[in-house]
mmCIF file of N, CA and C in Angstrom:
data_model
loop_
_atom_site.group_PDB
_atom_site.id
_atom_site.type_symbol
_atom_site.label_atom_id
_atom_site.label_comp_id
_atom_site.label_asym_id
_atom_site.label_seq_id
_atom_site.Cartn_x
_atom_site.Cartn_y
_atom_site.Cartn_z
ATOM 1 N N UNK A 24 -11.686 -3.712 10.324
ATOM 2 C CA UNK A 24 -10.571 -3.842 9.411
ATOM 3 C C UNK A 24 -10.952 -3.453 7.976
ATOM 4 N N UNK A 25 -12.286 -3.510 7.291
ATOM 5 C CA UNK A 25 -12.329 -3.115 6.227
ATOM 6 C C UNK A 25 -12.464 -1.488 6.283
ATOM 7 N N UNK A 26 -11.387 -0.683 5.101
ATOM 8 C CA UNK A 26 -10.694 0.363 5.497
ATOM 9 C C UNK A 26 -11.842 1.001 4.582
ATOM 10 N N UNK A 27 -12.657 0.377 3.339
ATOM 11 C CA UNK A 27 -13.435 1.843 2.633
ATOM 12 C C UNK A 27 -14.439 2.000 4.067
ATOM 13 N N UNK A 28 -15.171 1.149 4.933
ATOM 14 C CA UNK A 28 -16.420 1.075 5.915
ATOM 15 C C UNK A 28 -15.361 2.236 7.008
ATOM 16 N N UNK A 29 -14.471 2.144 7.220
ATOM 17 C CA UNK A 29 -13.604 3.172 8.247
ATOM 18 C C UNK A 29 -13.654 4.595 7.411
ATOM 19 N N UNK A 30 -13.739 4.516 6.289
ATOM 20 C CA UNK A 30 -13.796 6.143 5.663
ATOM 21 C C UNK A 30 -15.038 6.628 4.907
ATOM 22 N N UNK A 31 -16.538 6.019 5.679
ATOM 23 C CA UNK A 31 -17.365 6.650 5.636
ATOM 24 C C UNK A 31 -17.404 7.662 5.833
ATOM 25 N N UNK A 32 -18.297 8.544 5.102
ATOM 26 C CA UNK A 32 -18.086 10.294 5.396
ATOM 27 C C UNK A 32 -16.987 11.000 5.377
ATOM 28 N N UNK A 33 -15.786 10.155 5.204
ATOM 29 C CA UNK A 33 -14.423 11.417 5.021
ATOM 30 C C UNK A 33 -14.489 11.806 3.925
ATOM 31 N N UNK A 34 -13.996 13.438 4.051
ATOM 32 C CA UNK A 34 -13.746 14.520 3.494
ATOM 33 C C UNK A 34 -13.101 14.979 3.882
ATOM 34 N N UNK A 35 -11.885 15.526 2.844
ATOM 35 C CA UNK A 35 -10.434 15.772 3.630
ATOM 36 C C UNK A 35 -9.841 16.028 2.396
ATOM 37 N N UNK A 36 -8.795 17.214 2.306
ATOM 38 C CA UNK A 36 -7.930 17.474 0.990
ATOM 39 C C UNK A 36 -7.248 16.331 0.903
ATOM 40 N N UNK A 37 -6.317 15.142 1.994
ATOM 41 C CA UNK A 37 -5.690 14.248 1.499
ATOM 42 C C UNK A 37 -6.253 13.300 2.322
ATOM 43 N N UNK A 38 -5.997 12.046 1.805
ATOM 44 C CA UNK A 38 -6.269 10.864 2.435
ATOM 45 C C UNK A 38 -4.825 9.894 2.325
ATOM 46 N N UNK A 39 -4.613 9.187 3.425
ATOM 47 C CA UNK A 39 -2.915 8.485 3.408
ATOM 48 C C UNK A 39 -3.436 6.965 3.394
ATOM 49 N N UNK A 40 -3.402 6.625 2.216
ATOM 50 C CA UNK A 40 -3.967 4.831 2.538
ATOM 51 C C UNK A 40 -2.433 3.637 2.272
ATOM 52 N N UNK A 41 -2.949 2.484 2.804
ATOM 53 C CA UNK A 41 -2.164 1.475 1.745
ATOM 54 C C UNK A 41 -3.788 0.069 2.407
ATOM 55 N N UNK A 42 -2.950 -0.685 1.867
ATOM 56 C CA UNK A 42 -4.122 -2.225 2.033
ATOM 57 C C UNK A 42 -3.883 -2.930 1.139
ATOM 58 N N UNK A 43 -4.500 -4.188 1.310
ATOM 59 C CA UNK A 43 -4.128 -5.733 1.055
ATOM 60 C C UNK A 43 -3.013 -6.395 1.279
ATOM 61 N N UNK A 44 -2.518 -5.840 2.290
ATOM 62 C CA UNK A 44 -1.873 -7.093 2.400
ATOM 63 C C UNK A 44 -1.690 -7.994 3.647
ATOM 64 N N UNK A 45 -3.050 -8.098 4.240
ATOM 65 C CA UNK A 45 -3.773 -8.833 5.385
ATOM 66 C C UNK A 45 -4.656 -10.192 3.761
ATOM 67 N N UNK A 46 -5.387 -9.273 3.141
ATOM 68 C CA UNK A 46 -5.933 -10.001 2.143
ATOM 69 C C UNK A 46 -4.806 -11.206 1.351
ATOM 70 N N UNK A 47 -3.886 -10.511 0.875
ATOM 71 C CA UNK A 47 -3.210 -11.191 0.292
ATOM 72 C C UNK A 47 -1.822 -12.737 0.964
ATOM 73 N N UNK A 48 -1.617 -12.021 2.251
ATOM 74 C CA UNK A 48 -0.978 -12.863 3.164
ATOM 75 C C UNK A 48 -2.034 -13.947 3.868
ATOM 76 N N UNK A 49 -3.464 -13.681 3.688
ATOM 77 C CA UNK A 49 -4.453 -14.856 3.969
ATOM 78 C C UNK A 49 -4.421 -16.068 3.500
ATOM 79 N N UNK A 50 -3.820 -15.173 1.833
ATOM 80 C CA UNK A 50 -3.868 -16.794 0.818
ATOM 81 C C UNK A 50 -2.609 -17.810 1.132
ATOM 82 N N UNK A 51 -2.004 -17.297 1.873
ATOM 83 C CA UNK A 51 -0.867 -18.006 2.165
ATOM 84 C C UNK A 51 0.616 -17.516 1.243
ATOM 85 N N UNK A 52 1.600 -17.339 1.492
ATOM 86 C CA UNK A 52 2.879 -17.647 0.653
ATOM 87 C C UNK A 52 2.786 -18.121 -0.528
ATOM 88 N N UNK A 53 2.368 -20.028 -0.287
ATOM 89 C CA UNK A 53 2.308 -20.532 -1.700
ATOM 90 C C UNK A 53 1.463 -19.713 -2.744
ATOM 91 N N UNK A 54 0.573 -19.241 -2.619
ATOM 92 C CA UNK A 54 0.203 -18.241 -3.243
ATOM 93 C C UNK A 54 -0.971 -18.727 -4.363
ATOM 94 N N UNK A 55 -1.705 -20.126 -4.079
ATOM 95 C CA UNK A 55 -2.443 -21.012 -4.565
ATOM 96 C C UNK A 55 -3.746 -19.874 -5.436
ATOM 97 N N UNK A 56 -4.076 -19.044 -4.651
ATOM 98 C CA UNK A 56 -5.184 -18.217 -5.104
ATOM 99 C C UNK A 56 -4.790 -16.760 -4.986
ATOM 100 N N UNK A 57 -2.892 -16.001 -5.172
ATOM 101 C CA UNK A 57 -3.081 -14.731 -5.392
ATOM 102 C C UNK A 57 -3.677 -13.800 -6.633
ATOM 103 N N UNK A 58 -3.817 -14.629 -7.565
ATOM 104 C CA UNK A 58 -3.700 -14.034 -8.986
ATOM 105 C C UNK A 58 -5.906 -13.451 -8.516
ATOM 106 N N UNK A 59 -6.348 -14.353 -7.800
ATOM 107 C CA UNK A 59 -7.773 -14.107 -7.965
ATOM 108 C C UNK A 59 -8.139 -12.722 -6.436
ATOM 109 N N UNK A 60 -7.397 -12.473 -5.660
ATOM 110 C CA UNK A 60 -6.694 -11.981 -4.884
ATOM 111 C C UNK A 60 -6.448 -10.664 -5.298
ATOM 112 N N UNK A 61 -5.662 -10.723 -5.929
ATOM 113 C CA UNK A 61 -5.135 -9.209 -6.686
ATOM 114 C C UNK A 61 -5.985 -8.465 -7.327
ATOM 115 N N UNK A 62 -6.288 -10.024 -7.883
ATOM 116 C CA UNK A 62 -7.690 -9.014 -8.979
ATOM 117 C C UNK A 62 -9.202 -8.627 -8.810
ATOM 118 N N UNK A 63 -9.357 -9.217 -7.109
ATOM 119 C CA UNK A 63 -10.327 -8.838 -6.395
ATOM 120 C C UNK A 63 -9.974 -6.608 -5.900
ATOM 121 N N UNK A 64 -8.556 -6.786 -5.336
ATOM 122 C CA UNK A 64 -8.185 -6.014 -5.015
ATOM 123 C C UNK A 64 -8.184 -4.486 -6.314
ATOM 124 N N UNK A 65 -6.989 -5.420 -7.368
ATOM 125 C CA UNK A 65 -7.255 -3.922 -8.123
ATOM 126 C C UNK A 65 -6.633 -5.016 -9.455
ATOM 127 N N UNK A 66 -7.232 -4.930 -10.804
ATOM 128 C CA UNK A 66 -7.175 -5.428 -11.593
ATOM 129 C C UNK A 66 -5.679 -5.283 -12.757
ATOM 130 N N UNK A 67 -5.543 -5.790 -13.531
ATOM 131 C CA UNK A 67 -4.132 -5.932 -13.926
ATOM 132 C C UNK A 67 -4.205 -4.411 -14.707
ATOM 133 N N UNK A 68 -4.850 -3.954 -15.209
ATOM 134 C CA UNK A 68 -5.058 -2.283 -15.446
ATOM 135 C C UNK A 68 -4.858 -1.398 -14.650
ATOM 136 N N UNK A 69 -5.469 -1.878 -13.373
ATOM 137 C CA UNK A 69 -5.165 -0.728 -12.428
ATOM 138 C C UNK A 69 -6.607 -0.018 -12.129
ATOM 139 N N UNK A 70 -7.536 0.067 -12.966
ATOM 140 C CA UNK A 70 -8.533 0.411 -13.522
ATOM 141 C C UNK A 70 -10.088 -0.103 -12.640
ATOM 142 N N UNK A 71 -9.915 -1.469 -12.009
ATOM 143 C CA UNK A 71 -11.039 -1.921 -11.618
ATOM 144 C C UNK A 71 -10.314 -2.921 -10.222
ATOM 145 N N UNK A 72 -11.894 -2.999 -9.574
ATOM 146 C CA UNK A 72 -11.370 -3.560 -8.229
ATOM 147 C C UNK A 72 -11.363 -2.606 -7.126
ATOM 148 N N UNK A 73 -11.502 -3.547 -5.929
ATOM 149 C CA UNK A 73 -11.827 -2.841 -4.783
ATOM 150 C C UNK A 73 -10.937 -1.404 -4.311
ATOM 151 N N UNK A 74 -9.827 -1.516 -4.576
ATOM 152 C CA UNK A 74 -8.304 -0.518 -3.969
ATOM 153 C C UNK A 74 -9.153 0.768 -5.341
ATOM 154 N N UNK A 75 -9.350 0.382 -6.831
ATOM 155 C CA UNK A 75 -9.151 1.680 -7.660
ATOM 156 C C UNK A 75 -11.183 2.211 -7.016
ATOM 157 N N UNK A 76 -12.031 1.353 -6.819
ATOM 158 C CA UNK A 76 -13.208 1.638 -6.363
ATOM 159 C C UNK A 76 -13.543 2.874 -5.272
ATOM 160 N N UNK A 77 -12.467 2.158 -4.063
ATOM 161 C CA UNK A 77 -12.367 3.230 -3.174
ATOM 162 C C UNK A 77 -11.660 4.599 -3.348
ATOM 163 N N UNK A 78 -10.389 4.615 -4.219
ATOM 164 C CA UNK A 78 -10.088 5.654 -4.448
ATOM 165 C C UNK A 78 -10.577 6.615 -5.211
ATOM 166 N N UNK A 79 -11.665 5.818 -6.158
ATOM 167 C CA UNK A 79 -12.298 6.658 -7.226
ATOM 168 C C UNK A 79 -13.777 7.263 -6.356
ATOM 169 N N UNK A 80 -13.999 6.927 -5.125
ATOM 170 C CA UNK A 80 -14.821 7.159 -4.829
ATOM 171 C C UNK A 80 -14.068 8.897 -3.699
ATOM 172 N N UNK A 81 -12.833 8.544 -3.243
ATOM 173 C CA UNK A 81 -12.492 9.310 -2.589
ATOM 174 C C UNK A 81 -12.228 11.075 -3.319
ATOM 175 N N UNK A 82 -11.652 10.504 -4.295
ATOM 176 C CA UNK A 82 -11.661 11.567 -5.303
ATOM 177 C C UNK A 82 -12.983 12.325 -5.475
ATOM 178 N N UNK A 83 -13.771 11.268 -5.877
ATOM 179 C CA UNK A 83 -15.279 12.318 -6.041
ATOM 180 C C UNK A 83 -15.267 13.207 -5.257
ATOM 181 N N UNK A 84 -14.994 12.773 -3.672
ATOM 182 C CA UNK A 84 -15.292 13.519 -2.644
ATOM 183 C C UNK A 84 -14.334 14.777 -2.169
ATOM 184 N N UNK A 85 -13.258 15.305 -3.815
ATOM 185 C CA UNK A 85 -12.701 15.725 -3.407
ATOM 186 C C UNK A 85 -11.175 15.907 -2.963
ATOM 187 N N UNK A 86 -10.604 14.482 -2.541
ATOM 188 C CA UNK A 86 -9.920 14.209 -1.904
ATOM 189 C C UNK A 86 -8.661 13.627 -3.087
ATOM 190 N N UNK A 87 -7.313 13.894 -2.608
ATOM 191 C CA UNK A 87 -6.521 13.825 -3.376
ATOM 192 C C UNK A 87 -5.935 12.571 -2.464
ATOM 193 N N UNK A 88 -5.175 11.877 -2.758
ATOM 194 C CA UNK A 88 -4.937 10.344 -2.410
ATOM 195 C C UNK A 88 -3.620 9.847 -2.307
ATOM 196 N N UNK A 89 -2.988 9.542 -0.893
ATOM 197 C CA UNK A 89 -1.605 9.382 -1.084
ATOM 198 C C UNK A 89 -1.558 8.020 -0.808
ATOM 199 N N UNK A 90 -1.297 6.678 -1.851
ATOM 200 C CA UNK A 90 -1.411 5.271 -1.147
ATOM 201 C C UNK A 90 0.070 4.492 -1.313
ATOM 202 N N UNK A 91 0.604 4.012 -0.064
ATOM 203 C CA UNK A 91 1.422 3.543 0.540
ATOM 204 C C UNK A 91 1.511 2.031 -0.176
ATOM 205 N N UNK A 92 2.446 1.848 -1.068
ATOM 206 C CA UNK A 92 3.268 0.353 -1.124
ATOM 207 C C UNK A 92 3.549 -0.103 -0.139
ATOM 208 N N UNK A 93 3.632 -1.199 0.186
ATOM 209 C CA UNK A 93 4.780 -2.097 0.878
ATOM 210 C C UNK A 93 5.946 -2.081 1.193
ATOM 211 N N UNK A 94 6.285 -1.975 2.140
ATOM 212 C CA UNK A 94 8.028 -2.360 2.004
ATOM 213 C C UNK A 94 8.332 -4.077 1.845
ATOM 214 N N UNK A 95 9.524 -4.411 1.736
ATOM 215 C CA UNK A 95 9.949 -5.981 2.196
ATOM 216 C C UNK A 95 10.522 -6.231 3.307
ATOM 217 N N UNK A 96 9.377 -6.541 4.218
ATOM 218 C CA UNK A 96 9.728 -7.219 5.661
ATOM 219 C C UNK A 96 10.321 -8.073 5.651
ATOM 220 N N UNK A 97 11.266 -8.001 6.938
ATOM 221 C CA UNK A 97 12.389 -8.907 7.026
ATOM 222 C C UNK A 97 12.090 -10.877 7.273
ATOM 223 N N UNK A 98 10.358 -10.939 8.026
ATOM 224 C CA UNK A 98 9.715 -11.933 8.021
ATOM 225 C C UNK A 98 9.729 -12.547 6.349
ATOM 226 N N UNK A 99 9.193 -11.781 5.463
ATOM 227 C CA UNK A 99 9.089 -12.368 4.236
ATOM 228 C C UNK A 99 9.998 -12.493 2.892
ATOM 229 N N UNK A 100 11.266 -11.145 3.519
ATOM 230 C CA UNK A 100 11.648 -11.105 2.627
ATOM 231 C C UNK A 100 12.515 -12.472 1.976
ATOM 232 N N UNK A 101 13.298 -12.764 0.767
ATOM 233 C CA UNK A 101 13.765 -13.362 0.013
ATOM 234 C C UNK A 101 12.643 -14.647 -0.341
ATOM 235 N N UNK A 102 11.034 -14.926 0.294
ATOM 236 C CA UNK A 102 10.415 -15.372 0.194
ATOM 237 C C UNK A 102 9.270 -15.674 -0.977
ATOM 238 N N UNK A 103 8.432 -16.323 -1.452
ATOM 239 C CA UNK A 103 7.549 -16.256 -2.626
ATOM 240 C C UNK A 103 6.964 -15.626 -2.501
ATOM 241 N N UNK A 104 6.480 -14.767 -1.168
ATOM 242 C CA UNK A 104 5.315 -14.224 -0.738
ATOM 243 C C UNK A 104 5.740 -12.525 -1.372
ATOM 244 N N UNK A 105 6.714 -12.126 -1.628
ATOM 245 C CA UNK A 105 7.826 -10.973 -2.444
ATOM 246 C C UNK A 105 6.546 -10.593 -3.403
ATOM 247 N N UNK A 106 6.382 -11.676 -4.747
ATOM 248 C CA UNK A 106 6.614 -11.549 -5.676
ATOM 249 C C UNK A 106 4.767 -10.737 -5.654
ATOM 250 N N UNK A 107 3.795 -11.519 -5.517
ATOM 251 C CA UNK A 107 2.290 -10.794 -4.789
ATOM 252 C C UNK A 107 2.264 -9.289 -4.874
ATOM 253 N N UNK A 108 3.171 -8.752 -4.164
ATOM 254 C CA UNK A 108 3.426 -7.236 -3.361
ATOM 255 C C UNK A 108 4.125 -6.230 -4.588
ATOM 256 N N UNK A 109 5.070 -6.874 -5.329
ATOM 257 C CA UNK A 109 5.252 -7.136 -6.282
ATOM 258 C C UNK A 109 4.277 -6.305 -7.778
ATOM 259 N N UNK A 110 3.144 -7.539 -7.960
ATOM 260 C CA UNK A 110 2.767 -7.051 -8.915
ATOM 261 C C UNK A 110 1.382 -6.310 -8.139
ATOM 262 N N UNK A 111 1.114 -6.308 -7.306
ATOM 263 C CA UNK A 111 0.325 -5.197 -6.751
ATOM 264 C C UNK A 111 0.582 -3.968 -7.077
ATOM 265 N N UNK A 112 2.271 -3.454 -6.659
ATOM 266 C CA UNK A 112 3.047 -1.948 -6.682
ATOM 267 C C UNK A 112 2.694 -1.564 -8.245
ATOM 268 N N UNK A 113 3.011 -2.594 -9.308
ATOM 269 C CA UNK A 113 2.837 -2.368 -10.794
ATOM 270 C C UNK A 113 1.342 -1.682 -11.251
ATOM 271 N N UNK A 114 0.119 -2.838 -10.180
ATOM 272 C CA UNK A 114 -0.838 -2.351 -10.319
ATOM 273 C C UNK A 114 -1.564 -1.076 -10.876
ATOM 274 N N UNK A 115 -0.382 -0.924 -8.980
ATOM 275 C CA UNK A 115 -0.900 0.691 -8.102
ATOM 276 C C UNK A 115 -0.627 1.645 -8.702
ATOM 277 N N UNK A 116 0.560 1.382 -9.581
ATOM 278 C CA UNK A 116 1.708 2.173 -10.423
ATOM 279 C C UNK A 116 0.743 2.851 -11.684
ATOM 280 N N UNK A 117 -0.254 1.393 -12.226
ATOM 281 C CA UNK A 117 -1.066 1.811 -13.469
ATOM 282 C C UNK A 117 -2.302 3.141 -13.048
ATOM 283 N N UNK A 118 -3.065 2.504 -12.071
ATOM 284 C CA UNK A 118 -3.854 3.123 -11.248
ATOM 285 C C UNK A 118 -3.471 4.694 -11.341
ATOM 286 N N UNK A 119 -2.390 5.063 -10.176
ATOM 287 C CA UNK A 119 -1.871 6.149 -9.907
ATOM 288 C C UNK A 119 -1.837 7.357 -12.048
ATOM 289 N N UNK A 120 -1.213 6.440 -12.466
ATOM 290 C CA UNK A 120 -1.024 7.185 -13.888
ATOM 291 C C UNK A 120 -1.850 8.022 -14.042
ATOM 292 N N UNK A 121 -3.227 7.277 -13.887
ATOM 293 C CA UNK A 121 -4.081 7.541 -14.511
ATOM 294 C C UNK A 121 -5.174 8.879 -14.013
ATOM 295 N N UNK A 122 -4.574 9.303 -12.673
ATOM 296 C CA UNK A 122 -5.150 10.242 -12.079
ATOM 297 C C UNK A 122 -4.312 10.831 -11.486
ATOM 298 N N UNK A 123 -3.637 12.017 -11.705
ATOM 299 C CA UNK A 123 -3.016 13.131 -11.227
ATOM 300 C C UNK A 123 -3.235 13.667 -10.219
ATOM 301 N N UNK A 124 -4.441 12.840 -9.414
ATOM 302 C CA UNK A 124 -5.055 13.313 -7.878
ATOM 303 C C UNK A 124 -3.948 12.175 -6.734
ATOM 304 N N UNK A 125 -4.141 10.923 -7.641
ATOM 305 C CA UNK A 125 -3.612 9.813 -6.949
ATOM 306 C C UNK A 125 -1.811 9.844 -6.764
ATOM 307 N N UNK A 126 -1.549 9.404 -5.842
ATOM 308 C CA UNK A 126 0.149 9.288 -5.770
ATOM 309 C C UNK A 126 0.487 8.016 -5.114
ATOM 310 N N UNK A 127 1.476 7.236 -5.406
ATOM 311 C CA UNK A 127 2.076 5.896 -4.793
ATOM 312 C C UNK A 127 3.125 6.091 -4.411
ATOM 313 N N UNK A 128 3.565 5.798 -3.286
ATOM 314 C CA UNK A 128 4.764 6.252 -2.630
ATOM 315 C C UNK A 128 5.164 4.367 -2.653
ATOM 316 N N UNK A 129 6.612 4.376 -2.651
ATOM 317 C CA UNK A 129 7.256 2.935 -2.459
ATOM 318 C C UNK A 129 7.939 3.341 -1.179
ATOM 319 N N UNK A 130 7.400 2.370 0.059
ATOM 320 C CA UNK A 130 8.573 2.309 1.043
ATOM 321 C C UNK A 130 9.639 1.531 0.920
ATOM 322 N N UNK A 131 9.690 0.820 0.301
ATOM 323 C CA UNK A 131 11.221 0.324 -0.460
ATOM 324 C C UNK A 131 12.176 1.453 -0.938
ATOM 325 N N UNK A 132 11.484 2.569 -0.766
ATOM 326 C CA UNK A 132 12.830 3.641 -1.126
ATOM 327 C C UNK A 132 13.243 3.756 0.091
ATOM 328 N N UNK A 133 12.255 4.151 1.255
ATOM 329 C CA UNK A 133 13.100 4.578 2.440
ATOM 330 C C UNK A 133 13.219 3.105 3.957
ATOM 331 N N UNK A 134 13.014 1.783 3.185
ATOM 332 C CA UNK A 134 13.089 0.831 4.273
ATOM 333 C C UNK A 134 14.067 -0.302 3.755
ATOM 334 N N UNK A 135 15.324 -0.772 4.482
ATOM 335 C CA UNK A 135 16.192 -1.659 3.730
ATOM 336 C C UNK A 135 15.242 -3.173 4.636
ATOM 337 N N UNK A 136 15.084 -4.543 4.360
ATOM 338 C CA UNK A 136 14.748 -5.398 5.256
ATOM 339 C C UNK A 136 15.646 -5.700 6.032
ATOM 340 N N UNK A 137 16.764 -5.967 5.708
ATOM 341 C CA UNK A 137 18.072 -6.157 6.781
ATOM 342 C C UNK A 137 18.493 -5.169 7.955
ATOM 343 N N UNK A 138 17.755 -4.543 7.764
ATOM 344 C CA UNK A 138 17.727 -2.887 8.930
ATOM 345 C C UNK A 138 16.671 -3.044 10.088
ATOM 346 N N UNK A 139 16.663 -4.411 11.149
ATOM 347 C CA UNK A 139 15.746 -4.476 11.352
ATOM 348 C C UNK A 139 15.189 -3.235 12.687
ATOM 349 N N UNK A 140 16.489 -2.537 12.861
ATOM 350 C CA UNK A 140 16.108 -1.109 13.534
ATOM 351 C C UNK A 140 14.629 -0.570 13.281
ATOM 352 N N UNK A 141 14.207 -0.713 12.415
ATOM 353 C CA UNK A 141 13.009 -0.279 11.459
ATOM 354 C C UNK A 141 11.962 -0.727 11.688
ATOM 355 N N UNK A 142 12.010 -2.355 12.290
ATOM 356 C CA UNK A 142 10.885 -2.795 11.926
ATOM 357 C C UNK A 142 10.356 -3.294 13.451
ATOM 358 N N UNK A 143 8.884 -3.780 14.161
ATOM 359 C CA UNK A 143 8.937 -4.119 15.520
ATOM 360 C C UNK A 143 9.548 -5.582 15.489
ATOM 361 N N UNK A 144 9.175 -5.961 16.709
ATOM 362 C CA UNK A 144 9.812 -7.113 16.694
ATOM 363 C C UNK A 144 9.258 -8.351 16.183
ATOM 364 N N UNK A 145 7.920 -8.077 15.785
ATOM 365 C CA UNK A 145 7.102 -9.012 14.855
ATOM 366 C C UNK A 145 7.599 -9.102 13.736
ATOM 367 N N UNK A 146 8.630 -8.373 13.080
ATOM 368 C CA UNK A 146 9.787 -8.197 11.552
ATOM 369 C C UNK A 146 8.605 -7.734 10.449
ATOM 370 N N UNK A 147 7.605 -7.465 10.587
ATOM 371 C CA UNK A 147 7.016 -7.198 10.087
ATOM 372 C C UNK A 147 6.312 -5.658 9.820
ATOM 373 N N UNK A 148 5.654 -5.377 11.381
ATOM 374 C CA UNK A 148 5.414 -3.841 11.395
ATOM 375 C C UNK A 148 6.485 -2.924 11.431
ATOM 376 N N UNK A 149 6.394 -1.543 11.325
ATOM 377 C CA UNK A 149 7.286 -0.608 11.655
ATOM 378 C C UNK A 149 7.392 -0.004 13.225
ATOM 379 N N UNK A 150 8.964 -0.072 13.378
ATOM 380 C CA UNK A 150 9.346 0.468 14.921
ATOM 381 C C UNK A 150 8.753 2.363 14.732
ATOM 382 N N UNK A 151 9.311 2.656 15.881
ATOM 383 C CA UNK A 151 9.529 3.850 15.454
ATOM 384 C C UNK A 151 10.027 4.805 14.780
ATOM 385 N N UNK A 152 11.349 4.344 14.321
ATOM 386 C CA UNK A 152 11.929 4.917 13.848
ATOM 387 C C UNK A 152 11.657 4.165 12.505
ATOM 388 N N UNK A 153 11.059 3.072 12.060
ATOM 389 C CA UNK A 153 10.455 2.999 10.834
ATOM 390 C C UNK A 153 9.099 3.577 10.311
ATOM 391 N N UNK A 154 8.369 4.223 11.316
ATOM 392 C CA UNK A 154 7.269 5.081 10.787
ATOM 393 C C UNK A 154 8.018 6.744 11.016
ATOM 394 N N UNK A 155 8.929 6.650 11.430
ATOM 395 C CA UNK A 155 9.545 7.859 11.670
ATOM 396 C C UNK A 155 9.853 8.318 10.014
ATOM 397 N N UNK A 156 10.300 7.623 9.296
ATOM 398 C CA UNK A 156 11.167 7.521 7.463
ATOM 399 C C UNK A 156 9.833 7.289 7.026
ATOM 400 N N UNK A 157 8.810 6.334 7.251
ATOM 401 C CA UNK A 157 7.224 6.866 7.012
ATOM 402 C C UNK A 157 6.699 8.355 6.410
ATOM 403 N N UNK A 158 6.465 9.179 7.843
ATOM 404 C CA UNK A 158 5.997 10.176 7.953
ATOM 405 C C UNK A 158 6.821 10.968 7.075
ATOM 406 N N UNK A 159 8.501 11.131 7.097
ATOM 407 C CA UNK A 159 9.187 11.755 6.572
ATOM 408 C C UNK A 159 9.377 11.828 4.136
ATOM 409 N N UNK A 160 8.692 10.240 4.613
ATOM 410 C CA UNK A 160 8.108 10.421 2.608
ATOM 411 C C UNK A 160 6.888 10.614 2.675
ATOM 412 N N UNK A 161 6.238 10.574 3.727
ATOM 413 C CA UNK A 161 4.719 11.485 3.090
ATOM 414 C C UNK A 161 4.435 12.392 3.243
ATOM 415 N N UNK A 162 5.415 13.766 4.196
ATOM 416 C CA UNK A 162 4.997 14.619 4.986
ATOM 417 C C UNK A 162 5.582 15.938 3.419
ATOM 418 N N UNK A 163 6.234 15.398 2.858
ATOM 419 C CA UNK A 163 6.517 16.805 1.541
ATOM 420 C C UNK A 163 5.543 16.842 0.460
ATOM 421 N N UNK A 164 4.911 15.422 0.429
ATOM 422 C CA UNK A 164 3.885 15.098 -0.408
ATOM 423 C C UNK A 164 2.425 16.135 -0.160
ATOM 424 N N UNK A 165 2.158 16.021 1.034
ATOM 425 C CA UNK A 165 1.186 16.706 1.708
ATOM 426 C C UNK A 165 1.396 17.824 1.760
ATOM 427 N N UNK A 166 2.887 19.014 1.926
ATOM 428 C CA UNK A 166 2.802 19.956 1.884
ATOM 429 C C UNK A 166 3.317 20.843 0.778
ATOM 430 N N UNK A 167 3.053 19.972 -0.070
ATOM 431 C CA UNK A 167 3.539 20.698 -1.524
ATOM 432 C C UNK A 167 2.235 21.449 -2.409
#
């Protein structure tokens, strides 16, 4: 499960990531320890932390970087657990600025939570036809 140890040795014009939010749904909802969480992950700059580490490492190698937000699953949505995912995207948002290699895609553009057509039946992952609207916002990204 740890995703930089899975991309040893890649080299590749693009790389399609997202992550944390196995990390961040650990701490629970109440959300007792997200703030230390986040900032393990990627810091309120955007700048430091594990998520900008790996990407800055991917880049070296080359590699231009397409990383995947969250959508709001229908399991969590209207929930506290929202708000986490939240200021992560803001993060990712700073991050991304800052390198013209990097790109953040929001699946909140192409996933409603009430659509649960979209999602499996865990309300959480994507059906098919929710990685189907997936592929379809990352696939112009890649061939542009």
């Amino acid at each position: 499960m740890n995703i930089p140890s899975q991309l040893n040795g890649v080299v590749a014009d693009w790389v399609v990531l997202n992550g944390g939010a196995n990390d961040l749904s650990g701490s629970g909802c109440g959300c007792r320890v997200c703030d230390s969480v986040l900032d393990r992950l990627i810091s309120e700059s955007g700048m430091r932390g594990a998520i900008p580490e790996l990407v800055a490492e991917l880049r070296r190698r080359g590699s231009r970087v397409v990383w995947l937000d969250y959508y709001n699953a229908p399991r969590y949505a209207g929930t506290s657990c929202v708000v986490p995912y939240r200021i992560l995207k803001e993060r990712l948002d700073r991050m991304a600025a800052a390198d013209q290699g990097v790109i953040v895609l929001d699946l909140d553009s192409v996933f409603q939570s009430d659509d649960l057509s979209l999602f499996s039946r865990d309300r959480v992952h994507p059906s098919r036809q929710g990685s189907g609207r997936i592929a379809d916002l990352v696939a112009p990204v890649l061939i542009r």
